Amino acid sequence: MSENYQISSSPHVRAKDSTGRVMLYVIIALLPASLFGIYNFGIRALLLILITVASCVAFEWIFDKIVHKKNTISDMSAVVTGLLLALNFPVSLPWWEAIMGAAFAIIIVKMLFGGLGQNFMNPALGGRCFLLIAFAADMTNYNVIKNGVEAYTGATPLALIRNEGLSAVNVMDMLLGKTAGTIGETSVIAVLIGAILLILFGVIDLKIPGAYIITFAVFMFLFGAERFDTTYVVAQLCGGGLMLGAFFMATDYVTSPITPMGKIVFGICCGLLTGLFRCFGANAEGVSFAIILSNLLVPIIEKWTVPRAFGVVKVKEAKKQ
């Protein structure tokens, strides 16, 4: 046969868009959260974003050179990893720790497992969790100096809610982003603008984020510290990077299920785990660990949610007769 076939690794997108174009769409969708983070936290946020993105691209290029692989930085997946990773950093994080997080995300989580399409967890979340374990104090330091003045001090809104109750926070400030937190998580409005762009570009659908958010909201409404309180649930939805995680990281093509029912089950797992961590765990946030643990369940979820082939039931019935 003279036909030529193109063979490539996942993720496979059934559209005219290439992987590079899809990654470009994600970068565009992350711009609102990135720009607000720079506005909210100052020039240091921009520097941290640039350092992290550049480090991720450099580490992927260096790895490809060392192992004599075709250069893969043109697909822009390293840029997306770097941008997502930086948006999950507090602005006070030392620059060298950001580089270490980038190295772990690209080399350990992504490239050592075969590169794009082979990693078993989201590289950006892997890098963030590595830094949370290795440099917990720096990753939870949300004191911000802006224009020579201390702009934000103390704990994140979720930590304040856990320690002092709902009265300690302003839910509207959490919605707008006038709170302590990581660079990209504070403004729910900016994240939702980016999420709408992702949906309009056709990059994601609402199965995973919808199942995630609804499951988490119901869980917190029933089992949260202030049960049956709608304002409390809204505050929990606005804090801890849940919206950023639900729309931009849980929906990662490589580490999420491809079956329609699997996506819903995956979102439910993320929501339940996040709720468990926030209600009964030591960490007031828990989004990163919830998504990573759900990533590990993807093979099982896909195994049990594969759509049944047309005619299979009838064939089985015919054999019984």
Tab-separated table of C-alpha atoms in Angstrom, residues 8-19 21-22 25 201-203 253 258-260 263 307:
chain	number	residue	atom	x	y	z
A	8	SER	CA	2.052	11.232	16.710
A	9	SER	CA	1.656	11.092	20.467
A	10	SER	CA	-1.400	12.302	22.325
A	11	PRO	CA	-3.149	14.632	22.903
A	12	HIS	CA	-5.064	14.134	19.652
A	13	VAL	CA	-7.427	16.939	18.724
A	14	ARG	CA	-9.996	16.115	16.055
A	15	ALA	CA	-9.868	19.479	14.372
A	16	LYS	CA	-7.767	21.492	11.973
A	17	ASP	CA	-6.033	23.109	14.940
A	18	SER	CA	-2.531	21.856	15.693
A	19	THR	CA	-1.206	21.303	19.214
A	21	ARG	CA	-2.517	26.473	18.047
A	22	VAL	CA	-4.420	24.897	20.950
A	25	TYR	CA	-5.498	29.542	22.674
A	201	PHE	CA	-12.170	28.567	21.041
A	202	GLY	CA	-13.470	25.002	21.404
A	203	VAL	CA	-10.539	23.968	23.580
A	253	TYR	CA	-6.038	16.887	27.532
A	258	ILE	CA	-11.391	11.367	26.938
A	259	THR	CA	-14.679	9.490	27.386
A	260	PRO	CA	-17.773	11.686	27.937
A	263	LYS	CA	-14.960	13.448	32.178
A	307	PRO	CA	-18.834	3.576	25.584
